Short mmCIF file of C-alpha atoms in Angstrom, two decimals:
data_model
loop_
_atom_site.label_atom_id
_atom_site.label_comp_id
_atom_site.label_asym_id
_atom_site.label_seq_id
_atom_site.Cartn_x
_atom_site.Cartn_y
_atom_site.Cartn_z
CA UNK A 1 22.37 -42.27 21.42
CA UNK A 2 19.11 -41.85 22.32
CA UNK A 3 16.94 -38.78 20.79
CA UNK A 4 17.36 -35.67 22.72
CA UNK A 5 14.50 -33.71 24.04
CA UNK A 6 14.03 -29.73 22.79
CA UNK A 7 14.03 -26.91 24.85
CA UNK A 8 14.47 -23.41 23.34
CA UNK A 9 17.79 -22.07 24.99
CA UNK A 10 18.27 -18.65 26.39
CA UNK A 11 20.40 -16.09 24.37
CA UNK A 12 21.00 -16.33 20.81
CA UNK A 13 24.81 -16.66 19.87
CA UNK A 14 25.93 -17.74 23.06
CA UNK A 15 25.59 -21.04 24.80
CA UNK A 16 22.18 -21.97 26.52
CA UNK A 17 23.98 -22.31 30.37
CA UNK A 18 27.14 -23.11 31.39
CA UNK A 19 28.93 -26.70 30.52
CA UNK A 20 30.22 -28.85 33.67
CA UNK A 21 33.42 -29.11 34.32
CA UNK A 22 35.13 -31.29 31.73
CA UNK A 23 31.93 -30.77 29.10
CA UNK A 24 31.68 -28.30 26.04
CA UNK A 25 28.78 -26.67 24.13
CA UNK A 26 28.97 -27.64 20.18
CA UNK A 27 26.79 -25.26 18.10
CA UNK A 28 25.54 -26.71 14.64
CA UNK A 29 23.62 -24.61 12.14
CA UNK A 30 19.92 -25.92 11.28
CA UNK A 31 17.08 -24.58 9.50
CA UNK A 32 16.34 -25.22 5.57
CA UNK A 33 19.12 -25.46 4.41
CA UNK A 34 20.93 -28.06 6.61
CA UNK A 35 18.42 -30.75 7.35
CA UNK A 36 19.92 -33.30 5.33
CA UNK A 37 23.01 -33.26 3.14
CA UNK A 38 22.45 -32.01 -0.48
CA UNK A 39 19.14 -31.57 0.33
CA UNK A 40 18.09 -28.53 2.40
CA UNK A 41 14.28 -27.66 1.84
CA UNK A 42 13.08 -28.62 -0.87
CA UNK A 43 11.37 -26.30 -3.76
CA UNK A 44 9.65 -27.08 -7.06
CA UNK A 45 11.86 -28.23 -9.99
CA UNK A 46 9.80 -28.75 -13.43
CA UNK A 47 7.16 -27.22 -12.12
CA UNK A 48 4.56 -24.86 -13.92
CA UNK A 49 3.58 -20.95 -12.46
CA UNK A 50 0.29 -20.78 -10.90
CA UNK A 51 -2.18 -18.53 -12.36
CA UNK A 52 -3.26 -15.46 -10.81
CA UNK A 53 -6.06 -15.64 -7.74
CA UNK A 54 -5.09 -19.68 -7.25
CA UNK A 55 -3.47 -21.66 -4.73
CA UNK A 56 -4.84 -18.94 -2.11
CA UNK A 57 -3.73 -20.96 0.98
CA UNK A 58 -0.03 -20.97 0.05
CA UNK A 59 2.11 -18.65 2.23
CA UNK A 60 5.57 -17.51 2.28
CA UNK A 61 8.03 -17.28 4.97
CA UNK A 62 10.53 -14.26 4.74
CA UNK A 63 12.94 -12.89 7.22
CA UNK A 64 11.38 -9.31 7.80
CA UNK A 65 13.48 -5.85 6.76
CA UNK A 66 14.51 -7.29 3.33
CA UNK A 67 14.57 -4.00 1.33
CA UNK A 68 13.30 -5.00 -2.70
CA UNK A 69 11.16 -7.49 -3.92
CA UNK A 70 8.86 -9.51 -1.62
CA UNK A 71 10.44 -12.76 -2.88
CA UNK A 72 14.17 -11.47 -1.14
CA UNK A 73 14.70 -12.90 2.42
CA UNK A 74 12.36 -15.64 1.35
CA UNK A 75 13.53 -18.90 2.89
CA UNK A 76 10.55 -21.04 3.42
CA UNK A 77 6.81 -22.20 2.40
CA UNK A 78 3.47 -22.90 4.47
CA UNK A 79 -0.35 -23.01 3.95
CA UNK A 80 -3.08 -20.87 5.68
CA UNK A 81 -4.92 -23.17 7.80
CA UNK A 82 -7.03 -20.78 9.82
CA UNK A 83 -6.61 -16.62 8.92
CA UNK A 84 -4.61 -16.36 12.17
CA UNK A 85 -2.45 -19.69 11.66
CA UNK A 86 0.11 -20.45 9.20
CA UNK A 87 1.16 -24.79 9.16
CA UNK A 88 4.90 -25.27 8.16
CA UNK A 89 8.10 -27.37 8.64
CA UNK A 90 9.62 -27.21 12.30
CA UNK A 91 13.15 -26.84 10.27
CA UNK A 92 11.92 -23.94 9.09
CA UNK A 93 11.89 -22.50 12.48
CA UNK A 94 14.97 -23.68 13.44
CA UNK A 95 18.26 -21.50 13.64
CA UNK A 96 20.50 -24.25 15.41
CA UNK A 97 21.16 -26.34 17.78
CA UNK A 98 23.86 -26.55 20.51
CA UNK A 99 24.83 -29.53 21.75
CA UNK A 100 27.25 -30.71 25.09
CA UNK A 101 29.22 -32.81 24.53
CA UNK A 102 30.92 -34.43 27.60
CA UNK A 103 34.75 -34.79 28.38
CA UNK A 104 34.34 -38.63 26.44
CA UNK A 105 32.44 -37.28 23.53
CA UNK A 106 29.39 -38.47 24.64
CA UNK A 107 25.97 -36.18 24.31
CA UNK A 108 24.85 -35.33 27.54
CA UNK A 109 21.94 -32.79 26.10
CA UNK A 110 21.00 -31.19 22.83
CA UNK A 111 19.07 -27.57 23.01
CA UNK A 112 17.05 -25.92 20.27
CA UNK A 113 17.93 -22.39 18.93
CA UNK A 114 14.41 -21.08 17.78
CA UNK A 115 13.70 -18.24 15.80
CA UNK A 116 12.14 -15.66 17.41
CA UNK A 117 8.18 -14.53 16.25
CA UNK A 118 9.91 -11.23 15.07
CA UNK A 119 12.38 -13.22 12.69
CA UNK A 120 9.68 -14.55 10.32
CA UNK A 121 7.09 -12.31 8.33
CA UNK A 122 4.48 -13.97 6.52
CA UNK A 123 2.98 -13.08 2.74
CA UNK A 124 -0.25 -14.41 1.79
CA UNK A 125 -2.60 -13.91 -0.97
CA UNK A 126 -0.43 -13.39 -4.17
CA UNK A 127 1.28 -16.34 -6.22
CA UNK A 128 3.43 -13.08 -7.43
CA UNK A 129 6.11 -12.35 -5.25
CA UNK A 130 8.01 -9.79 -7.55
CA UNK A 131 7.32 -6.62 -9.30
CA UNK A 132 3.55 -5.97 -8.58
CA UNK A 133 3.01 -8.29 -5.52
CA UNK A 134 -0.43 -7.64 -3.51
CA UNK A 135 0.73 -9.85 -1.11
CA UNK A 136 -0.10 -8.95 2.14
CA UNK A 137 2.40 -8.87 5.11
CA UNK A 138 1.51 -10.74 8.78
CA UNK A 139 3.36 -10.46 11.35
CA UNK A 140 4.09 -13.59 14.12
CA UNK A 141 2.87 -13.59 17.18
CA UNK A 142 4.02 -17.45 18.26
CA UNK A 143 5.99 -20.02 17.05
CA UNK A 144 4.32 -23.33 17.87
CA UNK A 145 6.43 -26.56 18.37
CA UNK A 146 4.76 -30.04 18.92
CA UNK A 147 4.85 -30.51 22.47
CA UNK A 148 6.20 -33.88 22.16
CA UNK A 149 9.08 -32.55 19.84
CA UNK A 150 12.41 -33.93 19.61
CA UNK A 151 16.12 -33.86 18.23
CA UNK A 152 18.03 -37.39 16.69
CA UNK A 153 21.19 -36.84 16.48
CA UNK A 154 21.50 -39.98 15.16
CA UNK A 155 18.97 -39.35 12.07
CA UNK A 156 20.93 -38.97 8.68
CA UNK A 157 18.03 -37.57 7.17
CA UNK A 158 15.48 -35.30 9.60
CA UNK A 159 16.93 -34.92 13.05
CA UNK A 160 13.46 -33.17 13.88
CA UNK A 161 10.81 -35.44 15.12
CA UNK A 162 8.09 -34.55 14.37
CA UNK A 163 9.32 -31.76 11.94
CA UNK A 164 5.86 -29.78 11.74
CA UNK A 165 5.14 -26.45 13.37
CA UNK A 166 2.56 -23.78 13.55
CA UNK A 167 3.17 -19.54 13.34
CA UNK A 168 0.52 -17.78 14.73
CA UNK A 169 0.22 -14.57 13.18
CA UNK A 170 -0.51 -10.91 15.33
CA UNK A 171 -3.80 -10.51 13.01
CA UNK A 172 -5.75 -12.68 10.65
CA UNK A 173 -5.08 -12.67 6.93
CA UNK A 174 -7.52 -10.59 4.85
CA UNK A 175 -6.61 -12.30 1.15
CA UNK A 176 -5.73 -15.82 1.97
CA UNK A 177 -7.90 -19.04 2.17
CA UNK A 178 -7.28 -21.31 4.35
CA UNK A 179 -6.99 -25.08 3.08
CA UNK A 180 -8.50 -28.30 5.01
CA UNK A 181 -6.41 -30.63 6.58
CA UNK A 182 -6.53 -34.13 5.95
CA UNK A 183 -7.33 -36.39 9.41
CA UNK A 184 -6.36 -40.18 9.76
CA UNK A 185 -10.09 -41.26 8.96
CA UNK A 186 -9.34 -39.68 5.39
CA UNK A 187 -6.14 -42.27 4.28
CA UNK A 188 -8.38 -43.79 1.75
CA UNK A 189 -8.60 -40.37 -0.30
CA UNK A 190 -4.75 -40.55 -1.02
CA UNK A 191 -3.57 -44.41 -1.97
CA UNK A 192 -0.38 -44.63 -3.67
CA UNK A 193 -0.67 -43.77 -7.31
CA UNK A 194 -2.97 -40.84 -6.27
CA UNK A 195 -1.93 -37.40 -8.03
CA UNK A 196 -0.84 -34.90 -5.40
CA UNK A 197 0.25 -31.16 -6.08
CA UNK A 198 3.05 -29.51 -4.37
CA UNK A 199 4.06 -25.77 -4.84
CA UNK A 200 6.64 -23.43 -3.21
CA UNK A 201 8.52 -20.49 -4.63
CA UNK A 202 12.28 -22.93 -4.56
CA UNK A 203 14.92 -23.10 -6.61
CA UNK A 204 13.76 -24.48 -10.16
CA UNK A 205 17.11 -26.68 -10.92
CA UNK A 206 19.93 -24.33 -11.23
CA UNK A 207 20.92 -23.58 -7.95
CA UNK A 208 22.89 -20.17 -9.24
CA UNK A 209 19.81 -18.89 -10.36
CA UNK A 210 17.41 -16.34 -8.63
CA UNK A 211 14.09 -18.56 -7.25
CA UNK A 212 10.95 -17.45 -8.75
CA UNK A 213 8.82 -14.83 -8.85
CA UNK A 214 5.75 -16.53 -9.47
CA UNK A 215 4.96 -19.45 -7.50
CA UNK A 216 5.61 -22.88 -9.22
CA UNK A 217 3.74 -26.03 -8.71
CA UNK A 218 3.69 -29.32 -10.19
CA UNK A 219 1.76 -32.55 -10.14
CA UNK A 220 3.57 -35.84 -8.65
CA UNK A 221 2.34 -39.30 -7.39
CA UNK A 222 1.71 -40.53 -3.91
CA UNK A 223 4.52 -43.07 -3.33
CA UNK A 224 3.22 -46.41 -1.66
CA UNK A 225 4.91 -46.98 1.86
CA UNK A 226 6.93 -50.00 0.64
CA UNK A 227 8.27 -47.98 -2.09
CA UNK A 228 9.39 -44.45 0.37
CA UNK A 229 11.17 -47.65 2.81
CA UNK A 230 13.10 -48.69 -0.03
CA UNK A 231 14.23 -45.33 -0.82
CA UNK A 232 15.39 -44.57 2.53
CA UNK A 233 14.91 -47.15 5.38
CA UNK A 234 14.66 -46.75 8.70
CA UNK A 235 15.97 -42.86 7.81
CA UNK A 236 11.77 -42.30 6.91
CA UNK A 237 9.12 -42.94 9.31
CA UNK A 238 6.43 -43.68 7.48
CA UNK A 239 3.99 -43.53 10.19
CA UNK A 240 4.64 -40.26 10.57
CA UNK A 241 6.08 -39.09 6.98
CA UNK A 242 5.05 -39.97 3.46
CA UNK A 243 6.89 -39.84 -0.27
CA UNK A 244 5.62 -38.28 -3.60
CA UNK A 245 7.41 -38.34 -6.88
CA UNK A 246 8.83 -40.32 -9.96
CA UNK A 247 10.93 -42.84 -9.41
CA UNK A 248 12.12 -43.41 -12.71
CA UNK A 249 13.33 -39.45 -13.41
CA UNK A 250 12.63 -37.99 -10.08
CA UNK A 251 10.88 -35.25 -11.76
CA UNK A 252 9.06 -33.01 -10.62
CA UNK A 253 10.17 -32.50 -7.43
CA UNK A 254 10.58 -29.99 -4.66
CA UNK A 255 13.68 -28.63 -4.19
CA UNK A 256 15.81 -25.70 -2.04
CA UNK A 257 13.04 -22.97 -0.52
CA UNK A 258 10.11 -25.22 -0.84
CA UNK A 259 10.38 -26.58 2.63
CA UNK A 260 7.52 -26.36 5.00
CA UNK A 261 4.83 -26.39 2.22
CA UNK A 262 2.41 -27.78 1.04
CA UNK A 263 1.25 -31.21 -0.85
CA UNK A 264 -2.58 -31.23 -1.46
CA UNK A 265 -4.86 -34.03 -3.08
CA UNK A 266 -8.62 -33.39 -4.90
CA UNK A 267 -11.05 -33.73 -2.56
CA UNK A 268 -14.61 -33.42 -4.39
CA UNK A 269 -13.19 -30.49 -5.90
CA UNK A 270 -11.21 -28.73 -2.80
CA UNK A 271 -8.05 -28.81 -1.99
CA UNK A 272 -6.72 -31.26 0.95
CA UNK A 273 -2.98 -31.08 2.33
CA UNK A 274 -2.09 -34.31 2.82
CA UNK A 275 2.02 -33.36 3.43
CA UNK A 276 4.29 -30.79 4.31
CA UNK A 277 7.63 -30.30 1.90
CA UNK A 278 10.50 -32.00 4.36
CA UNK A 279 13.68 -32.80 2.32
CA UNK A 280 14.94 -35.57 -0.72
CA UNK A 281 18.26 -36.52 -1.78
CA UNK A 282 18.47 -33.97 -4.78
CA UNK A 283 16.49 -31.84 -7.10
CA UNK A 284 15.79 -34.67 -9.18
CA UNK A 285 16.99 -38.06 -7.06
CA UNK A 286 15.84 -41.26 -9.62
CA UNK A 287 14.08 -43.74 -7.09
CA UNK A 288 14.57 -41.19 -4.38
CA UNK A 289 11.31 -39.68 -3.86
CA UNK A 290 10.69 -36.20 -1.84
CA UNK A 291 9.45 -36.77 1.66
CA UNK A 292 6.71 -34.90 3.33
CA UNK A 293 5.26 -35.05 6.83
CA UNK A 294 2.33 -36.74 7.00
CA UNK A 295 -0.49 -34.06 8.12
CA UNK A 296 -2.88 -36.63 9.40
CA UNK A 297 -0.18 -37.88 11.63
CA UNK A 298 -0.08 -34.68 13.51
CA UNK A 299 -3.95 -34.22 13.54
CA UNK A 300 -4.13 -33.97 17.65
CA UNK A 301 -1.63 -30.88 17.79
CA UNK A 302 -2.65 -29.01 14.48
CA UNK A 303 -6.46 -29.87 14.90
CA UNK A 304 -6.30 -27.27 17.97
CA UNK A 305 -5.09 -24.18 15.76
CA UNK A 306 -7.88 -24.32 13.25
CA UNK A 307 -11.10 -22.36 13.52
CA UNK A 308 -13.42 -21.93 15.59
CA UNK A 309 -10.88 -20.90 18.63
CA UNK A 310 -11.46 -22.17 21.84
CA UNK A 311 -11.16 -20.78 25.33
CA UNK A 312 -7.50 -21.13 26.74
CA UNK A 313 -6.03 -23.88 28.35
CA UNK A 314 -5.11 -24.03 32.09
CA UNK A 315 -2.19 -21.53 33.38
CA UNK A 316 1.14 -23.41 33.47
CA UNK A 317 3.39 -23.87 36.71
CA UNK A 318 1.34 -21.80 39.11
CA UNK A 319 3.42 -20.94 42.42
CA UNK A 320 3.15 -19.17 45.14
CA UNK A 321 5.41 -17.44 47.46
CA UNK A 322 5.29 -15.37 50.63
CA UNK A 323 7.80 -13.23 51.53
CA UNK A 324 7.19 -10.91 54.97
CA UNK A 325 3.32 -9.68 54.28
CA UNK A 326 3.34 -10.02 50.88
CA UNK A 327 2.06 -12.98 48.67
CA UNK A 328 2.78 -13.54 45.24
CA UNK A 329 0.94 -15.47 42.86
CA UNK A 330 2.85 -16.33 39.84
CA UNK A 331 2.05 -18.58 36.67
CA UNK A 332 3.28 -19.31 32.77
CA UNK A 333 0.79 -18.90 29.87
CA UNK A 334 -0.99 -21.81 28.70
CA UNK A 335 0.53 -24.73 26.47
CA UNK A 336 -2.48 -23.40 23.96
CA UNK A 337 -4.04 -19.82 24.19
CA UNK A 338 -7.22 -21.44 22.24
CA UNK A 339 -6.11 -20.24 18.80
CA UNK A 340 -6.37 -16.28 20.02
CA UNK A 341 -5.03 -13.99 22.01
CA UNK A 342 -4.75 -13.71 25.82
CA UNK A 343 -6.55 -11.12 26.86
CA UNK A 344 -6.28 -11.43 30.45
CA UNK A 345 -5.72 -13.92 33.59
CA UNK A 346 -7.66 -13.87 36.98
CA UNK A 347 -6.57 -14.99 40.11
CA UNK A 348 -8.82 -15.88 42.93
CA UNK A 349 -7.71 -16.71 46.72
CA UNK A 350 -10.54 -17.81 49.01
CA UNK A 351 -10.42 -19.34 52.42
CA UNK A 352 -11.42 -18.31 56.31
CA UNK A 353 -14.46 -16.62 55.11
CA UNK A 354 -12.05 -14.46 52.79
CA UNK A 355 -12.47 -14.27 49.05
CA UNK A 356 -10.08 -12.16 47.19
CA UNK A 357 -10.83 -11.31 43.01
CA UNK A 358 -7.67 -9.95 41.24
CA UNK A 359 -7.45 -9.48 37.85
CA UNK A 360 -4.10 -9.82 36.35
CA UNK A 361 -3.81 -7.07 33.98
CA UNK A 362 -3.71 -8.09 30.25
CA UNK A 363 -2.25 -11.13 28.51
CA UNK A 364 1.31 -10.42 29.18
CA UNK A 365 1.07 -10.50 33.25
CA UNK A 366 2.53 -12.79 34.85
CA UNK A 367 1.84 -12.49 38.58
CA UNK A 368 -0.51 -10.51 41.38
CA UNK A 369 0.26 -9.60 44.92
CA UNK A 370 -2.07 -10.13 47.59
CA UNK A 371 -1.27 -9.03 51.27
CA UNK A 372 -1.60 -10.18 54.81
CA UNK A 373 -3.69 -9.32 56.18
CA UNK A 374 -6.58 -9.67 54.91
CA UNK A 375 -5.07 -13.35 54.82
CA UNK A 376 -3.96 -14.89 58.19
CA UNK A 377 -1.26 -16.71 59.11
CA UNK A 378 -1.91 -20.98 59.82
CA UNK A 379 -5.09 -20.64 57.96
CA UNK A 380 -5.14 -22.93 54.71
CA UNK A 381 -5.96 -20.99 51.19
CA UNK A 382 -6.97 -22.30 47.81
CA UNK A 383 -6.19 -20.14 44.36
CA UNK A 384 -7.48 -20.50 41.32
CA UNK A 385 -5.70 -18.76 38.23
CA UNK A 386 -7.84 -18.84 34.95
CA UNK A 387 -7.25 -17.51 31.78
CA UNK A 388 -9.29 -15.11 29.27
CA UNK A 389 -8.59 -14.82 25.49
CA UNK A 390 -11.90 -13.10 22.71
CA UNK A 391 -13.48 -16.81 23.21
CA UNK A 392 -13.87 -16.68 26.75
CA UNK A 393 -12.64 -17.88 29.94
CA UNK A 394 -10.50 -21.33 30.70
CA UNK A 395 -10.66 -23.47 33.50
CA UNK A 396 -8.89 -22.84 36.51
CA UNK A 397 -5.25 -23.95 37.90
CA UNK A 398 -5.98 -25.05 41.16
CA UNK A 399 -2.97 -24.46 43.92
CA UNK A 400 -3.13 -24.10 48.04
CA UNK A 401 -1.55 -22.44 50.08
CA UNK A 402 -0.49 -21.67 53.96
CA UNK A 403 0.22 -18.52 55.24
CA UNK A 404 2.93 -18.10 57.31
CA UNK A 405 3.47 -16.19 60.74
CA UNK A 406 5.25 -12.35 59.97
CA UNK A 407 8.29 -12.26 61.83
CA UNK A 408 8.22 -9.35 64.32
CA UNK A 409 11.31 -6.74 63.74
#
């Protein structure tokens, strides 16, 4: 079938709504280690540990409370790409996904099961993740999903289209350094043939074995286009996703807990991430080369997360309701907050030679309450509900309004 749009579901462990008569809900696990069979997320096998005070844009993701080392509870990778924004795989955010299925089998909708911001902790600034770590320890704020993201069923290899997401973390990392993105003007920097670096703190081959303390990394070759469409047809989108390795040995490669990130190129000396660590067919696969997401491919959604921040975007689904003398004024964040924190909303109502100013308390609110009078009933309003994050102030979300007649008791 067709792919299925996303939508993050209500209660974990239970089904997103009820099924219609005759339907079911199907959960199936997700996240890193189920995005493609024998391959999970990938991590670096024949790899070499990274020195001390290098590769300072490379981030962990860890599930938060995991007494011990900073390396337990560690399930995924991702770079720095502004001190408040982390870039990773969308897998890596996923818990599962339920699906109804109808009384013929057919798939009448698929829902996401997201983690929450408060399931994923964030280390930066240390390759070291065991005994000694200085790594220090964000929190998430926001999990970021393309808006245009999707789930194919029907993919063998990456039901996630387009598998990239963005954690915004509660405060901006102190230790880290953030690494540039590469755009779609930059393709000639990378040809196929050009060296490329991926590192991650995966599994190194033996899959019984503890991952690594120290972050690995290892050098591997851009794979041309033709060469990734071999390897896996129609399963890779290579407008969208690119391939790195051997194809003789497979070797190096990324393997189990290296999902999400990154793959960097040289650039005059800097480092550029060209990819983000999706999945392969095995930790080596011979002609099967690991498969990335193609950063420049997602340039429009990521481009808005790194620095400087912006001013918010408009208020979402702004409504407004009247019941007896009472009018509420109700809206949804943003689609983007600018790259900070809402502070604040405002909420103006003007009309009839009345002009009402409300603030609506701090970035959480979600409504204000005017009354009637001073607004009168037949008399056409307009309301404006803007948005304020550290930047400043968005433009407005422009709604009108008539107010009704008050019954009499």
């Amino acid at each position: 079938g067709p792919p299925a749009a996303a939508r993050t579901p209500g209660g974990r462990g239970a089904p997103p709504r009820p099924a219609p008569a005759g339907a079911h809900w199907e959960y199936r696990a997700a996240g890193p280690d189920a995005t493609a069979p024998e391959a999970g997320a990938p991590e670096v096998v024949g790899g070499t540990p990274a020195a001390p005070g290098t590769f300072g844009y490379q981030v962990a993701l860890v599930s938060p409370g995991v007494p011990g080392l900073n390396i337990r509870g560690q399930f995924c990778g991702g770079s720095l790409i502004a001190p408040d924004a982390v870039l990773t795989a969308a897998h890596c955010v996923v818990a599962g996904i339920w699906v109804l299925v109808g009384p013929g089998d057919e798939i009448i909708d698929v829902e996401v099961d997201m983690l929450r911001p408060s399931d994923v902790d964030v280390l930066a600034g240390d390759v070291n993740l065991g005994r000694g770590s200085a790594a220090e320890r964000l929190d998430v704020r926001q999990i970021r999903l393309h808006p245009d993201f999707t789930v194919d069923l029907d993919s063998w290899f990456d039901p996630f289209v387009p598998d990239v997401a963005v954690l915004q973390t509660a405060t901006p990392s102190t230790t880290g350094t953030p690494v540039a993105l590469a755009t779609p003007a930059q393709a000639a920097l990378y040809p196929a043939g050009t060296t490329a670096t991926v590192s991650g703190w995966g599994n190194t081959g033996n899959p019984l074995a503890a991952a690594p303390t120290v972050l690995q990394h290892a050098d591997l070759p851009i794979s041309s286009d033709a060469d990734c469409t071999i390897a896996y047809g129609t399963d890779v989108d290579v407008a969208r996703q690119l391939c790195a390795g051997d194809l003789v040995d497979g070797l190096p490669t990324p393997c189990f807990g290296d999902s999400g990130g990154p793959l960097v190129v040289d650039n005059a000396g800097s480092p550029l991430q060209v990819g983000i660590v999706l999945a392969g067919d095995g930790c080596p696969a011979p002609e099967r080369p690991a498969v990335f997401a193609r950063v420049a491919a997602e340039a429009g959604f990521v481009g808005r997360y790194l620095d400087p921040d912006e001013v918010p975007d408009r208020p979402r689904n702004v409504t407004i309701t009247q019941r007896g003398s009472r009018v509420r004024v109700s809206w949804r964040p943003p689609e983007f907050d600018g790259g900070t924190k809402i502070t604040g909303y405002s909420v103006t109502i003007t009309g009839a030679n009345v002009g009402l100013s409300m603030l609506g308390g701090g970035g959480s609110a979600r409504h204000v309450d005017a009354t009637v009078p001073p607004l009168r009933p037949g008399v056409r309003y307009t309301v404006k509900v803007k948005a304020t994050n550290a930047v400043g102030t968005g433009a407005a979300r422009v709604r009108t309004f008539t107010v009704r007649p008050i019954a009499l008791p």
